[in-house]
């Protein structure tokens, strides 16, 4: 159903405060506006729910006259809101997908906005229009690209969803220093699609080793209970860890593996005496238990107690409460 055929239904969907509207599936393989029936695939672009859009704009601390780089034009909605606050001629938006960039350009011009729309890699920014006062990203990142820091003025603000492959649930606000380093806190929860280059590459590795069965010393339901704050901490404590939840035959299973090392998955069946398939290379489930214990022992901190420092050389250090309290990191 297109927005032209049912404008009132589309308006109601777009202005729903707590629901996102998916506008692209599998990088354009399916068009949700014209496809009928159920569509299988991953959502790759959307109009974000208005509640998180407004929350993000509030943390951006945007003023009239600020120059803004908007990473991820999508439909153009966020770009238009930025221009309403900063004013015409102050917004540059970049979109990696040609079709989405053209859509954003059409939508913005039709609505009377002047923001410059660039089709390109958002991680590289738009250097010819730098320096910017603000940078806002509408997708989740696992690292802060150097170009973002280099293209902001000292004191400029970077606001982006941020996390790990295990959990992308943090909203990060960084201030760029005069030396190009950046530091700040996680100011809210936020679950977004990944920047394309930050997605997990490929599927989980095959099981090519002999399985070793064991009982979990802790109930997986209590460890992997879906708590956003716990998952965020686990993902930061074990870099490269990713997870796939599946359900079948009455059991919930959790597959864990390391993206960087391509180590063999560790399969966990939820239950009070869960069976764990251990890898001979490393015990990922044991590392998850240790990370969850760390979170428990530190008072079960919420995401907003964490922060991030990005050094001049691009090193990323997650910390708890203060920059000197760096998180211990598992082996990668």
mmCIF file of C-alpha atoms in Angstrom:
data_model
loop_
_atom_site.group_PDB
_atom_site.id
_atom_site.type_symbol
_atom_site.label_atom_id
_atom_site.label_comp_id
_atom_site.label_asym_id
_atom_site.label_seq_id
_atom_site.Cartn_x
_atom_site.Cartn_y
_atom_site.Cartn_z
ATOM 1 C CA UNK A 1 0.000 0.000 0.000
ATOM 2 C CA UNK A 2 1.569 3.287 -1.088
ATOM 3 C CA UNK A 3 1.442 6.542 0.841
ATOM 4 C CA UNK A 4 -0.371 8.156 -2.086
ATOM 5 C CA UNK A 5 -3.128 5.518 -2.066
ATOM 6 C CA UNK A 6 -3.711 5.763 1.690
ATOM 7 C CA UNK A 7 -2.241 9.031 3.004
ATOM 8 C CA UNK A 8 -4.198 8.992 6.262
ATOM 9 C CA UNK A 9 -3.045 5.470 7.139
ATOM 10 C CA UNK A 10 0.568 6.400 6.378
ATOM 11 C CA UNK A 11 0.313 9.580 8.427
ATOM 12 C CA UNK A 12 -1.081 7.641 11.378
ATOM 13 C CA UNK A 13 1.781 5.135 11.119
ATOM 14 C CA UNK A 14 4.514 7.757 10.784
ATOM 15 C CA UNK A 15 3.214 9.846 13.685
ATOM 16 C CA UNK A 16 2.757 6.890 16.028
ATOM 17 C CA UNK A 17 4.988 7.883 18.978
ATOM 18 C CA UNK A 18 6.265 4.396 19.805
ATOM 19 C CA UNK A 19 6.394 2.468 16.518
ATOM 20 C CA UNK A 20 8.873 2.663 13.670
ATOM 21 C CA UNK A 21 7.751 2.368 10.042
ATOM 22 C CA UNK A 22 9.939 0.041 7.970
ATOM 23 C CA UNK A 23 10.663 1.561 4.557
ATOM 24 C CA UNK A 24 13.254 -0.878 3.195
ATOM 25 C CA UNK A 25 13.913 -4.617 3.526
ATOM 26 C CA UNK A 26 17.173 -6.404 2.675
ATOM 27 C CA UNK A 27 18.809 -3.249 1.277
ATOM 28 C CA UNK A 28 16.018 -2.708 -1.232
ATOM 29 C CA UNK A 29 15.299 -6.253 -2.364
ATOM 30 C CA UNK A 30 11.690 -5.755 -1.226
ATOM 31 C CA UNK A 31 9.732 -2.491 -1.125
ATOM 32 C CA UNK A 32 7.351 -2.537 1.864
ATOM 33 C CA UNK A 33 5.234 0.167 0.210
ATOM 34 C CA UNK A 34 4.279 -1.996 -2.756
ATOM 35 C CA UNK A 35 4.797 -5.600 -1.567
ATOM 36 C CA UNK A 36 1.650 -7.465 -0.548
ATOM 37 C CA UNK A 37 1.501 -10.281 1.950
ATOM 38 C CA UNK A 38 4.163 -11.364 4.426
ATOM 39 C CA UNK A 39 7.741 -10.427 3.569
ATOM 40 C CA UNK A 40 10.694 -12.256 5.090
ATOM 41 C CA UNK A 41 13.936 -10.416 5.521
ATOM 42 C CA UNK A 42 15.819 -7.873 7.591
ATOM 43 C CA UNK A 43 14.630 -4.297 7.938
ATOM 44 C CA UNK A 44 17.384 -2.018 6.591
ATOM 45 C CA UNK A 45 15.749 1.417 6.727
ATOM 46 C CA UNK A 46 12.838 2.932 8.614
ATOM 47 C CA UNK A 47 11.163 6.061 9.905
ATOM 48 C CA UNK A 48 12.093 5.876 13.587
ATOM 49 C CA UNK A 49 9.435 6.069 16.289
ATOM 50 C CA UNK A 50 8.816 9.682 17.235
ATOM 51 C CA UNK A 51 9.597 9.175 20.914
ATOM 52 C CA UNK A 52 13.253 8.245 20.294
ATOM 53 C CA UNK A 53 13.530 10.832 17.506
ATOM 54 C CA UNK A 54 12.537 13.585 19.939
ATOM 55 C CA UNK A 55 14.744 12.172 22.687
ATOM 56 C CA UNK A 56 17.740 12.205 20.346
ATOM 57 C CA UNK A 57 17.051 15.757 19.173
ATOM 58 C CA UNK A 58 16.844 16.863 22.794
ATOM 59 C CA UNK A 59 20.268 15.406 23.613
ATOM 60 C CA UNK A 60 21.759 16.966 20.467
ATOM 61 C CA UNK A 61 21.346 20.422 22.073
ATOM 62 C CA UNK A 62 20.832 21.975 18.650
ATOM 63 C CA UNK A 63 20.586 25.734 18.213
ATOM 64 C CA UNK A 64 19.697 28.030 15.340
ATOM 65 C CA UNK A 65 22.706 28.508 13.076
ATOM 66 C CA UNK A 66 24.422 25.253 14.036
ATOM 67 C CA UNK A 67 25.910 23.371 11.096
ATOM 68 C CA UNK A 68 24.869 19.727 11.203
ATOM 69 C CA UNK A 69 25.946 16.508 9.495
ATOM 70 C CA UNK A 70 23.072 14.012 9.463
ATOM 71 C CA UNK A 71 24.333 10.472 8.798
ATOM 72 C CA UNK A 72 21.601 8.313 7.248
ATOM 73 C CA UNK A 73 19.072 10.387 5.295
ATOM 74 C CA UNK A 74 16.539 7.565 4.916
ATOM 75 C CA UNK A 75 13.155 9.115 4.240
ATOM 76 C CA UNK A 76 14.344 12.638 5.109
ATOM 77 C CA UNK A 77 12.156 13.039 8.201
ATOM 78 C CA UNK A 78 15.022 13.504 10.670
ATOM 79 C CA UNK A 79 16.773 15.872 8.251
ATOM 80 C CA UNK A 80 13.668 18.048 8.029
ATOM 81 C CA UNK A 81 13.397 18.246 11.813
ATOM 82 C CA UNK A 82 17.049 19.286 12.038
ATOM 83 C CA UNK A 83 16.497 22.061 9.500
ATOM 84 C CA UNK A 84 13.473 23.310 11.437
ATOM 85 C CA UNK A 85 15.738 23.956 14.416
ATOM 86 C CA UNK A 86 19.077 24.920 12.817
ATOM 87 C CA UNK A 87 17.636 26.802 9.864
ATOM 88 C CA UNK A 88 17.955 26.580 6.054
ATOM 89 C CA UNK A 89 21.419 26.075 4.608
ATOM 90 C CA UNK A 90 22.823 24.469 7.761
ATOM 91 C CA UNK A 91 22.079 20.772 7.217
ATOM 92 C CA UNK A 92 24.043 18.227 5.182
ATOM 93 C CA UNK A 93 22.698 14.673 5.113
ATOM 94 C CA UNK A 94 24.510 11.654 3.700
ATOM 95 C CA UNK A 95 22.959 8.340 2.653
ATOM 96 C CA UNK A 96 24.855 5.256 1.421
ATOM 97 C CA UNK A 97 21.894 3.849 -0.533
ATOM 98 C CA UNK A 98 21.291 5.556 -3.893
ATOM 99 C CA UNK A 99 17.565 4.835 -3.891
ATOM 100 C CA UNK A 100 17.104 6.137 -0.360
ATOM 101 C CA UNK A 101 19.181 9.237 -1.108
ATOM 102 C CA UNK A 102 16.959 10.035 -4.097
ATOM 103 C CA UNK A 103 13.856 9.422 -1.982
ATOM 104 C CA UNK A 104 15.102 11.767 0.743
ATOM 105 C CA UNK A 105 15.903 14.444 -1.828
ATOM 106 C CA UNK A 106 12.397 14.217 -3.320
ATOM 107 C CA UNK A 107 10.672 14.270 0.037
ATOM 108 C CA UNK A 108 12.684 17.211 1.330
ATOM 109 C CA UNK A 109 12.233 19.326 -1.791
ATOM 110 C CA UNK A 110 8.514 18.558 -1.942
ATOM 111 C CA UNK A 111 8.168 19.735 1.660
ATOM 112 C CA UNK A 112 10.186 22.899 0.986
ATOM 113 C CA UNK A 113 13.449 22.020 2.765
ATOM 114 C CA UNK A 114 16.880 22.977 1.448
ATOM 115 C CA UNK A 115 19.189 20.455 3.157
ATOM 116 C CA UNK A 116 21.994 19.172 0.954
ATOM 117 C CA UNK A 117 21.630 15.434 0.246
ATOM 118 C CA UNK A 118 24.799 13.473 -0.540
ATOM 119 C CA UNK A 119 24.942 9.829 -1.620
ATOM 120 C CA UNK A 120 28.027 8.268 -0.056
ATOM 121 C CA UNK A 121 29.585 6.410 2.841
ATOM 122 C CA UNK A 122 28.420 8.039 6.065
ATOM 123 C CA UNK A 123 31.528 6.833 7.910
ATOM 124 C CA UNK A 124 33.595 9.185 5.722
ATOM 125 C CA UNK A 125 31.347 12.164 6.409
ATOM 126 C CA UNK A 126 31.210 15.077 3.989
ATOM 127 C CA UNK A 127 34.575 16.780 4.292
ATOM 128 C CA UNK A 128 33.932 19.580 1.792
ATOM 129 C CA UNK A 129 31.236 21.060 4.043
ATOM 130 C CA UNK A 130 33.125 20.685 7.346
ATOM 131 C CA UNK A 131 33.517 21.877 10.029
ATOM 132 C CA UNK A 132 30.260 20.926 11.742
ATOM 133 C CA UNK A 133 28.861 21.861 15.134
ATOM 134 C CA UNK A 134 26.813 18.685 15.439
ATOM 135 C CA UNK A 135 26.779 15.185 13.975
ATOM 136 C CA UNK A 136 23.797 12.890 14.433
ATOM 137 C CA UNK A 137 23.613 9.321 13.168
ATOM 138 C CA UNK A 138 20.365 7.444 12.523
ATOM 139 C CA UNK A 139 21.982 3.988 12.601
ATOM 140 C CA UNK A 140 23.956 2.107 15.245
ATOM 141 C CA UNK A 141 27.757 2.115 15.323
ATOM 142 C CA UNK A 142 30.283 -0.256 16.931
ATOM 143 C CA UNK A 143 33.106 2.287 16.675
ATOM 144 C CA UNK A 144 33.370 6.026 16.052
ATOM 145 C CA UNK A 145 34.835 6.753 12.611
ATOM 146 C CA UNK A 146 37.858 9.047 12.609
ATOM 147 C CA UNK A 147 36.244 11.286 10.000
ATOM 148 C CA UNK A 148 33.413 12.128 12.361
ATOM 149 C CA UNK A 149 35.829 13.517 14.929
ATOM 150 C CA UNK A 150 37.972 15.277 12.338
ATOM 151 C CA UNK A 151 35.005 17.033 10.724
ATOM 152 C CA UNK A 152 33.620 18.530 13.948
ATOM 153 C CA UNK A 153 34.677 21.757 15.566
ATOM 154 C CA UNK A 154 36.280 21.566 19.017
ATOM 155 C CA UNK A 155 33.383 21.270 21.404
ATOM 156 C CA UNK A 156 31.179 19.756 18.719
ATOM 157 C CA UNK A 157 28.754 16.990 19.656
ATOM 158 C CA UNK A 158 28.455 13.490 18.162
ATOM 159 C CA UNK A 159 25.179 11.716 18.947
ATOM 160 C CA UNK A 160 24.744 8.142 17.770
ATOM 161 C CA UNK A 161 23.223 4.804 18.743
ATOM 162 C CA UNK A 162 26.162 2.651 19.795
ATOM 163 C CA UNK A 163 26.823 -0.843 21.023
ATOM 164 C CA UNK A 164 28.194 -4.265 20.222
ATOM 165 C CA UNK A 165 27.038 -7.207 18.123
ATOM 166 C CA UNK A 166 25.722 -8.666 21.365
ATOM 167 C CA UNK A 167 23.699 -5.545 22.202
ATOM 168 C CA UNK A 168 23.228 -2.283 20.299
ATOM 169 C CA UNK A 169 21.141 -0.592 22.973
ATOM 170 C CA UNK A 170 23.010 2.589 23.940
ATOM 171 C CA UNK A 171 22.600 6.212 22.850
ATOM 172 C CA UNK A 172 26.041 7.829 23.003
ATOM 173 C CA UNK A 173 26.761 11.562 23.273
ATOM 174 C CA UNK A 174 30.394 12.552 22.738
ATOM 175 C CA UNK A 175 32.081 15.944 22.868
ATOM 176 C CA UNK A 176 35.081 16.446 20.573
ATOM 177 C CA UNK A 177 38.120 18.015 22.207
ATOM 178 C CA UNK A 178 40.600 20.479 20.675
ATOM 179 C CA UNK A 179 43.052 17.620 20.023
ATOM 180 C CA UNK A 180 40.482 15.551 18.117
ATOM 181 C CA UNK A 181 39.831 13.048 20.894
ATOM 182 C CA UNK A 182 36.218 12.536 21.992
ATOM 183 C CA UNK A 183 34.617 11.626 25.282
ATOM 184 C CA UNK A 184 31.129 11.357 26.694
ATOM 185 C CA UNK A 185 28.414 9.284 28.263
ATOM 186 C CA UNK A 186 25.609 7.009 27.218
ATOM 187 C CA UNK A 187 22.571 9.193 27.802
ATOM 188 C CA UNK A 188 19.693 6.843 27.001
ATOM 189 C CA UNK A 189 18.739 3.468 25.599
ATOM 190 C CA UNK A 190 18.310 3.227 21.825
ATOM 191 C CA UNK A 191 17.977 0.195 19.552
ATOM 192 C CA UNK A 192 18.720 0.922 15.886
ATOM 193 C CA UNK A 193 19.739 -0.891 12.709
ATOM 194 C CA UNK A 194 23.487 -1.055 12.118
ATOM 195 C CA UNK A 195 25.496 1.136 9.823
ATOM 196 C CA UNK A 196 26.078 -1.197 6.886
ATOM 197 C CA UNK A 197 29.803 -1.571 7.477
ATOM 198 C CA UNK A 198 29.168 -2.333 11.162
ATOM 199 C CA UNK A 199 26.908 -5.330 10.638
ATOM 200 C CA UNK A 200 28.152 -8.794 11.508
ATOM 201 C CA UNK A 201 29.886 -10.170 8.443
ATOM 202 C CA UNK A 202 28.576 -13.560 7.323
ATOM 203 C CA UNK A 203 26.683 -16.120 9.356
ATOM 204 C CA UNK A 204 27.757 -18.063 12.401
ATOM 205 C CA UNK A 205 30.698 -20.439 11.846
ATOM 206 C CA UNK A 206 29.992 -24.158 11.356
ATOM 207 C CA UNK A 207 30.370 -26.743 14.092
ATOM 208 C CA UNK A 208 33.415 -28.609 12.927
ATOM 209 C CA UNK A 209 34.712 -29.864 16.275
ATOM 210 C CA UNK A 210 33.691 -32.671 18.572
ATOM 211 C CA UNK A 211 31.074 -31.420 21.007
ATOM 212 C CA UNK A 212 31.685 -31.564 24.741
ATOM 213 C CA UNK A 213 28.521 -31.487 26.844
ATOM 214 C CA UNK A 214 28.275 -29.996 30.292
ATOM 215 C CA UNK A 215 25.686 -28.583 32.655
ATOM 216 C CA UNK A 216 25.635 -24.824 33.048
ATOM 217 C CA UNK A 217 26.566 -23.745 36.592
ATOM 218 C CA UNK A 218 23.949 -20.986 36.313
ATOM 219 C CA UNK A 219 20.468 -20.871 34.859
ATOM 220 C CA UNK A 220 20.748 -19.319 31.368
ATOM 221 C CA UNK A 221 17.289 -17.765 31.818
ATOM 222 C CA UNK A 222 18.686 -15.753 34.720
ATOM 223 C CA UNK A 223 21.890 -14.823 32.884
ATOM 224 C CA UNK A 224 20.502 -14.039 29.423
ATOM 225 C CA UNK A 225 17.153 -12.666 30.542
ATOM 226 C CA UNK A 226 16.983 -9.945 27.911
ATOM 227 C CA UNK A 227 17.837 -7.102 30.296
ATOM 228 C CA UNK A 228 19.075 -4.298 28.026
ATOM 229 C CA UNK A 229 21.503 -2.985 30.625
ATOM 230 C CA UNK A 230 23.042 -6.384 31.367
ATOM 231 C CA UNK A 231 23.333 -7.229 27.673
ATOM 232 C CA UNK A 232 25.007 -3.878 27.007
ATOM 233 C CA UNK A 233 27.625 -4.537 29.688
ATOM 234 C CA UNK A 234 28.277 -8.095 28.482
ATOM 235 C CA UNK A 235 28.786 -6.867 24.927
ATOM 236 C CA UNK A 236 31.283 -4.235 26.055
ATOM 237 C CA UNK A 237 33.158 -6.672 28.291
ATOM 238 C CA UNK A 238 33.556 -9.317 25.553
ATOM 239 C CA UNK A 239 34.461 -7.557 22.271
ATOM 240 C CA UNK A 240 33.358 -9.427 19.167
ATOM 241 C CA UNK A 241 30.781 -11.584 20.954
ATOM 242 C CA UNK A 242 27.536 -12.085 19.079
ATOM 243 C CA UNK A 243 24.386 -14.031 19.768
ATOM 244 C CA UNK A 244 21.510 -15.716 17.991
ATOM 245 C CA UNK A 245 18.375 -16.713 19.873
ATOM 246 C CA UNK A 246 16.262 -19.578 18.497
ATOM 247 C CA UNK A 247 13.189 -21.445 19.706
ATOM 248 C CA UNK A 248 12.222 -25.000 18.838
ATOM 249 C CA UNK A 249 10.805 -28.194 20.330
ATOM 250 C CA UNK A 250 9.848 -26.346 23.495
ATOM 251 C CA UNK A 251 13.398 -25.148 24.229
ATOM 252 C CA UNK A 252 14.973 -21.752 23.865
ATOM 253 C CA UNK A 253 18.511 -21.960 22.540
ATOM 254 C CA UNK A 254 21.187 -19.301 22.530
ATOM 255 C CA UNK A 255 24.110 -19.546 20.128
ATOM 256 C CA UNK A 256 27.242 -17.568 21.011
ATOM 257 C CA UNK A 257 30.281 -17.041 18.819
ATOM 258 C CA UNK A 258 33.133 -14.623 18.228
ATOM 259 C CA UNK A 259 33.089 -12.700 14.974
ATOM 260 C CA UNK A 260 36.768 -11.794 14.898
ATOM 261 C CA UNK A 261 38.212 -15.172 15.738
ATOM 262 C CA UNK A 262 35.507 -17.202 13.960
ATOM 263 C CA UNK A 263 35.600 -19.578 16.904
ATOM 264 C CA UNK A 264 33.076 -22.368 17.046
ATOM 265 C CA UNK A 265 29.584 -21.520 18.393
ATOM 266 C CA UNK A 266 28.634 -22.288 21.939
ATOM 267 C CA UNK A 267 25.018 -23.513 22.009
ATOM 268 C CA UNK A 268 23.009 -23.104 25.193
ATOM 269 C CA UNK A 269 19.621 -24.663 25.900
ATOM 270 C CA UNK A 270 17.732 -22.613 28.459
ATOM 271 C CA UNK A 271 16.718 -24.437 31.652
ATOM 272 C CA UNK A 272 17.701 -24.887 35.265
ATOM 273 C CA UNK A 273 20.247 -27.553 34.326
ATOM 274 C CA UNK A 274 20.991 -26.390 30.818
ATOM 275 C CA UNK A 275 23.250 -28.299 28.480
ATOM 276 C CA UNK A 276 26.158 -26.298 27.115
ATOM 277 C CA UNK A 277 28.165 -27.292 24.053
ATOM 278 C CA UNK A 278 31.667 -26.120 24.913
ATOM 279 C CA UNK A 279 34.264 -25.211 22.339
ATOM 280 C CA UNK A 280 37.699 -26.705 22.897
ATOM 281 C CA UNK A 281 39.169 -23.365 21.775
ATOM 282 C CA UNK A 282 37.437 -21.221 24.389
ATOM 283 C CA UNK A 283 34.460 -21.327 26.717
ATOM 284 C CA UNK A 284 32.272 -18.473 25.567
ATOM 285 C CA UNK A 285 29.518 -19.388 27.990
ATOM 286 C CA UNK A 286 32.003 -19.227 30.851
ATOM 287 C CA UNK A 287 33.062 -15.768 29.700
ATOM 288 C CA UNK A 288 29.436 -14.641 29.552
ATOM 289 C CA UNK A 289 28.882 -15.897 33.110
ATOM 290 C CA UNK A 290 31.941 -13.942 34.262
ATOM 291 C CA UNK A 291 30.749 -10.785 32.476
ATOM 292 C CA UNK A 292 27.269 -11.066 33.967
ATOM 293 C CA UNK A 293 28.799 -11.560 37.430
ATOM 294 C CA UNK A 294 30.821 -8.369 36.914
ATOM 295 C CA UNK A 295 27.602 -6.505 36.128
ATOM 296 C CA UNK A 296 25.876 -7.935 39.218
ATOM 297 C CA UNK A 297 28.842 -7.163 41.482
ATOM 298 C CA UNK A 298 28.930 -3.533 40.312
ATOM 299 C CA UNK A 299 25.341 -2.900 41.322
ATOM 300 C CA UNK A 300 23.692 -3.804 38.024
ATOM 301 C CA UNK A 301 24.490 -0.416 36.454
ATOM 302 C CA UNK A 302 22.152 0.986 33.842
ATOM 303 C CA UNK A 303 23.452 2.061 30.439
ATOM 304 C CA UNK A 304 23.539 5.708 31.531
ATOM 305 C CA UNK A 305 26.323 4.949 34.039
ATOM 306 C CA UNK A 306 28.661 3.987 31.195
ATOM 307 C CA UNK A 307 30.761 6.248 29.014
ATOM 308 C CA UNK A 308 33.267 6.090 26.167
ATOM 309 C CA UNK A 309 36.611 7.713 25.446
ATOM 310 C CA UNK A 310 37.991 7.750 21.894
ATOM 311 C CA UNK A 311 41.651 8.738 21.837
ATOM 312 C CA UNK A 312 43.425 10.768 19.167
ATOM 313 C CA UNK A 313 44.711 7.491 17.724
ATOM 314 C CA UNK A 314 41.223 5.999 17.604
ATOM 315 C CA UNK A 315 41.423 3.669 20.606
ATOM 316 C CA UNK A 316 38.024 3.075 22.230
ATOM 317 C CA UNK A 317 37.741 2.719 26.009
ATOM 318 C CA UNK A 318 34.385 2.050 27.663
ATOM 319 C CA UNK A 319 34.167 3.050 31.312
ATOM 320 C CA UNK A 320 31.813 2.988 34.286
ATOM 321 C CA UNK A 321 30.915 6.263 36.043
ATOM 322 C CA UNK A 322 34.248 7.992 35.249
ATOM 323 C CA UNK A 323 36.920 7.726 32.509
ATOM 324 C CA UNK A 324 39.483 6.327 34.936
ATOM 325 C CA UNK A 325 37.244 3.289 35.582
ATOM 326 C CA UNK A 326 37.831 1.434 32.339
ATOM 327 C CA UNK A 327 35.972 -1.810 31.827
ATOM 328 C CA UNK A 328 38.091 -4.974 31.878
ATOM 329 C CA UNK A 329 38.084 -6.482 28.403
ATOM 330 C CA UNK A 330 37.954 -10.156 27.528
ATOM 331 C CA UNK A 331 40.359 -11.538 24.974
ATOM 332 C CA UNK A 332 39.351 -10.870 21.347
#
